[in-house]
Coordinates of N, CA and C in Angstrom, one line a residue:
M795 N 49.0 23.0 7.0 CA 49.6 22.0 7.9 C 49.0 22.1 9.3
T796 N 48.6 21.0 9.9 CA 48.0 21.0 11.2 C 49.2 21.1 12.2
L797 N 48.8 21.4 13.5 CA 49.8 21.5 14.5 C 50.4 20.1 14.7
K798 N 49.6 19.0 14.7 CA 50.1 17.7 14.9 C 51.1 17.4 13.8
E799 N 50.8 17.7 12.5 CA 51.8 17.5 11.4 C 53.1 18.2 11.6
Y800 N 52.9 19.5 12.1 CA 54.1 20.3 12.4 C 55.0 19.7 13.5
V801 N 54.4 19.2 14.5 CA 55.1 18.5 15.6 C 55.8 17.3 15.1
E802 N 55.1 16.5 14.3 CA 55.7 15.3 13.7 C 56.9 15.7 12.8
Q803 N 56.7 16.7 12.0 CA 57.8 17.1 11.0 C 59.0 17.7 11.8
A804 N 58.7 18.4 12.9 CA 59.8 18.9 13.8 C 60.6 17.8 14.3
Q805 N 59.9 16.7 14.8 CA 60.7 15.6 15.3 C 61.5 14.9 14.3
T806 N 61.0 14.8 13.0 CA 61.8 14.3 11.9 C 63.0 15.3 11.7
F807 N 62.8 16.6 11.7 CA 63.8 17.6 11.6 C 65.0 17.3 12.6
F808 N 64.6 17.2 13.9 CA 65.6 16.9 14.9 C 66.4 15.6 14.7
E809 N 65.7 14.6 14.3 CA 66.3 13.3 14.0 C 67.3 13.4 12.8
H810 N 66.9 14.2 11.8 CA 67.7 14.4 10.6 C 69.0 15.1 10.9
L811 N 68.9 16.1 11.9 CA 70.1 16.8 12.3 C 71.2 15.9 12.7
V812 N 70.9 14.8 13.4 CA 71.9 13.9 13.9 C 72.8 13.4 12.7
E813 N 72.2 13.3 11.5 CA 72.9 12.8 10.4 C 73.8 13.8 9.7
I814 N 73.3 15.1 9.7 CA 74.0 16.1 8.8 C 74.6 17.3 9.6
A815 N 74.3 17.5 10.8 CA 74.7 18.7 11.5 C 76.1 18.7 12.1
S816 N 76.7 19.9 12.2 CA 77.9 20.0 12.9 C 77.7 19.8 14.4
D817 N 78.7 19.8 15.2 CA 78.6 19.6 16.6 C 77.8 20.8 17.2
D818 N 78.1 22.0 16.7 CA 77.4 23.2 17.2 C 75.9 23.2 16.8
E819 N 75.6 22.7 15.6 CA 74.2 22.6 15.2 C 73.5 21.5 16.0
L820 N 74.2 20.4 16.3 CA 73.6 19.4 17.1 C 73.3 19.9 18.5
F821 N 74.2 20.6 19.1 CA 73.9 21.2 20.4 C 72.7 22.2 20.3
A822 N 72.7 23.0 19.3 CA 71.6 24.0 19.1 C 70.2 23.2 18.9
G823 N 70.3 22.2 18.1 CA 69.1 21.4 17.8 C 68.6 20.7 19.1
S824 N 69.4 20.2 19.9 CA 69.0 19.5 21.1 C 68.5 20.5 22.1
Y825 N 69.1 21.7 22.1 CA 68.6 22.8 23.0 C 67.2 23.2 22.6
I826 N 67.0 23.4 21.3 CA 65.7 23.8 20.8 C 64.7 22.7 21.0
Q827 N 65.1 21.5 20.8 CA 64.2 20.3 21.0 C 63.6 20.3 22.4
G828 N 64.5 20.6 23.4 CA 64.0 20.7 24.8 C 63.0 21.7 25.0
H829 N 63.2 22.9 24.4 CA 62.2 24.0 24.6 C 60.9 23.6 23.8
F830 N 61.1 23.0 22.6 CA 60.0 22.6 21.8 C 59.1 21.6 22.5
D831 N 59.8 20.5 23.0 CA 59.0 19.5 23.7 C 58.3 19.9 24.9
L832 N 58.9 20.8 25.7 CA 58.3 21.4 26.8 C 57.0 22.2 26.4
A833 N 57.1 23.0 25.4 CA 56.0 23.8 24.9 C 54.9 22.9 24.4
V834 N 55.2 21.9 23.7 CA 54.2 20.9 23.2 C 53.5 20.2 24.4
G835 N 54.3 19.7 25.3 CA 53.8 19.0 26.5 C 52.9 19.9 27.3
Y836 N 53.3 21.1 27.5 CA 52.5 22.0 28.3 C 51.2 22.2 27.6
A837 N 51.2 22.4 26.3 CA 49.9 22.6 25.6 C 49.0 21.4 25.7
Q838 N 49.6 20.2 25.7 CA 48.8 19.0 25.8 C 48.2 18.9 27.2
V839 N 49.0 19.1 28.2 CA 48.5 19.0 29.6 C 47.4 20.0 29.9
E840 N 47.6 21.2 29.4 CA 46.7 22.3 29.7 C 45.5 22.2 28.7
K841 N 45.6 21.3 27.7 CA 44.5 21.2 26.7 C 44.3 22.5 25.9
L842 N 45.5 23.1 25.6 CA 45.4 24.4 24.8 C 45.2 24.1 23.3
D843 N 44.4 24.9 22.7 CA 44.2 24.8 21.3 C 45.0 25.8 20.5
L844 N 46.3 25.4 20.3 CA 47.3 26.3 19.7 C 47.3 26.1 18.2
T845 N 47.7 27.2 17.5 CA 48.1 27.2 16.1 C 49.6 26.9 16.1
I846 N 50.1 26.7 14.9 CA 51.6 26.6 14.8 C 52.2 27.9 15.2
E847 N 51.6 29.0 14.8 CA 52.2 30.3 15.2 C 52.2 30.5 16.7
D848 N 51.1 30.1 17.3 CA 51.0 30.2 18.8 C 52.2 29.4 19.5
L849 N 52.3 28.2 19.0 CA 53.4 27.3 19.5 C 54.8 27.9 19.3
N850 N 55.0 28.4 18.1 CA 56.3 29.1 17.9 C 56.5 30.3 18.7
I851 N 55.5 31.1 19.0 CA 55.6 32.2 19.8 C 56.0 31.8 21.2
N852 N 55.3 30.8 21.7 CA 55.6 30.3 23.1 C 57.1 29.8 23.2
I853 N 57.5 29.1 22.1 CA 58.9 28.6 22.1 C 59.9 29.8 22.1
E854 N 59.6 30.8 21.3 CA 60.5 31.9 21.2 C 60.5 32.7 22.5
K855 N 59.4 32.8 23.2 CA 59.4 33.4 24.5 C 60.3 32.6 25.5
S856 N 60.2 31.3 25.4 CA 61.1 30.5 26.3 C 62.5 30.7 25.9
L857 N 62.9 30.7 24.7 CA 64.2 30.9 24.2 C 64.8 32.3 24.7
V858 N 64.0 33.3 24.5 CA 64.4 34.6 24.9 C 64.6 34.7 26.4
K859 N 63.8 34.1 27.2 CA 64.0 34.0 28.6 C 65.3 33.3 29.0
A860 N 65.6 32.3 28.2 CA 66.8 31.6 28.5 C 68.0 32.4 28.1
Y861 N 67.9 33.1 27.0 CA 69.0 34.0 26.5 C 69.3 35.1 27.6
R862 N 68.2 35.7 28.0 CA 68.3 36.8 29.0 C 68.8 36.3 30.4
G863 N 68.6 35.0 30.6 CA 69.1 34.4 31.9 C 70.5 33.9 31.8
G864 N 71.1 34.2 30.7 CA 72.5 33.8 30.5 C 72.8 32.4 30.3
E865 N 71.8 31.6 29.8 CA 72.1 30.2 29.6 C 73.0 29.8 28.5
L866 N 73.2 30.8 27.5 CA 74.0 30.5 26.3 C 75.0 31.6 26.1
S867 N 76.1 31.2 25.6 CA 77.1 32.1 25.1 C 76.6 32.8 23.8
D868 N 77.2 33.9 23.4 CA 76.8 34.6 22.2 C 76.9 33.6 21.0
E869 N 78.0 32.9 21.0 CA 78.2 31.9 19.9 C 77.1 30.9 19.8
D870 N 76.8 30.3 21.0 CA 75.8 29.3 21.1 C 74.4 29.8 20.7
K871 N 74.2 31.1 21.1 CA 72.9 31.7 20.8 C 72.8 31.9 19.3
S872 N 73.9 32.2 18.6 CA 73.8 32.4 17.1 C 73.5 31.1 16.5
H873 N 74.0 30.0 17.0 CA 73.7 28.6 16.4 C 72.2 28.3 16.7
V874 N 71.8 28.6 17.9 CA 70.4 28.3 18.2 C 69.4 29.1 17.3
V875 N 69.7 30.3 17.1 CA 68.9 31.2 16.3 C 68.8 30.6 14.8
A876 N 70.0 30.2 14.3 CA 70.1 29.7 13.0 C 69.3 28.4 12.8
V877 N 69.4 27.5 13.7 CA 68.6 26.2 13.7 C 67.2 26.5 13.9
W878 N 66.8 27.4 14.8 CA 65.4 27.7 15.0 C 64.8 28.3 13.8
E879 N 65.4 29.1 13.0 CA 64.9 29.7 11.8 C 64.7 28.6 10.8
K880 N 65.6 27.6 10.7 CA 65.4 26.5 9.8 C 64.2 25.7 10.2
L881 N 64.0 25.4 11.5 CA 62.9 24.6 11.9 C 61.6 25.3 11.6
K882 N 61.5 26.6 11.9 CA 60.2 27.4 11.6 C 59.8 27.3 10.1
N883 N 60.8 27.2 9.3 CA 60.5 27.2 7.8 C 59.9 25.9 7.3
I884 N 59.8 24.9 8.2 CA 59.2 23.6 7.8 C 57.7 23.7 7.8
A885 N 57.2 24.8 8.5 CA 55.7 24.9 8.7 C 55.1 25.4 7.4

């Protein structure tokens, strides 16, 4: 799978969450989508040639920074981690 295909499938994943997810999963999905979109946008602006793994590493670094900054409660963090793992499995 190419990076472009992964990004497209991720967007489909986020859209599908709206139909099937709980409120907590919707929050987590939206939260991850923000980090995902920022990482993709940054890579495009900087013309970075990333692999899917590179992109996921950048997103995980961003999520960890947010966790350490106290942006999420422990409960919210567990939902974010669960949705993030599902998203990574589409690659």
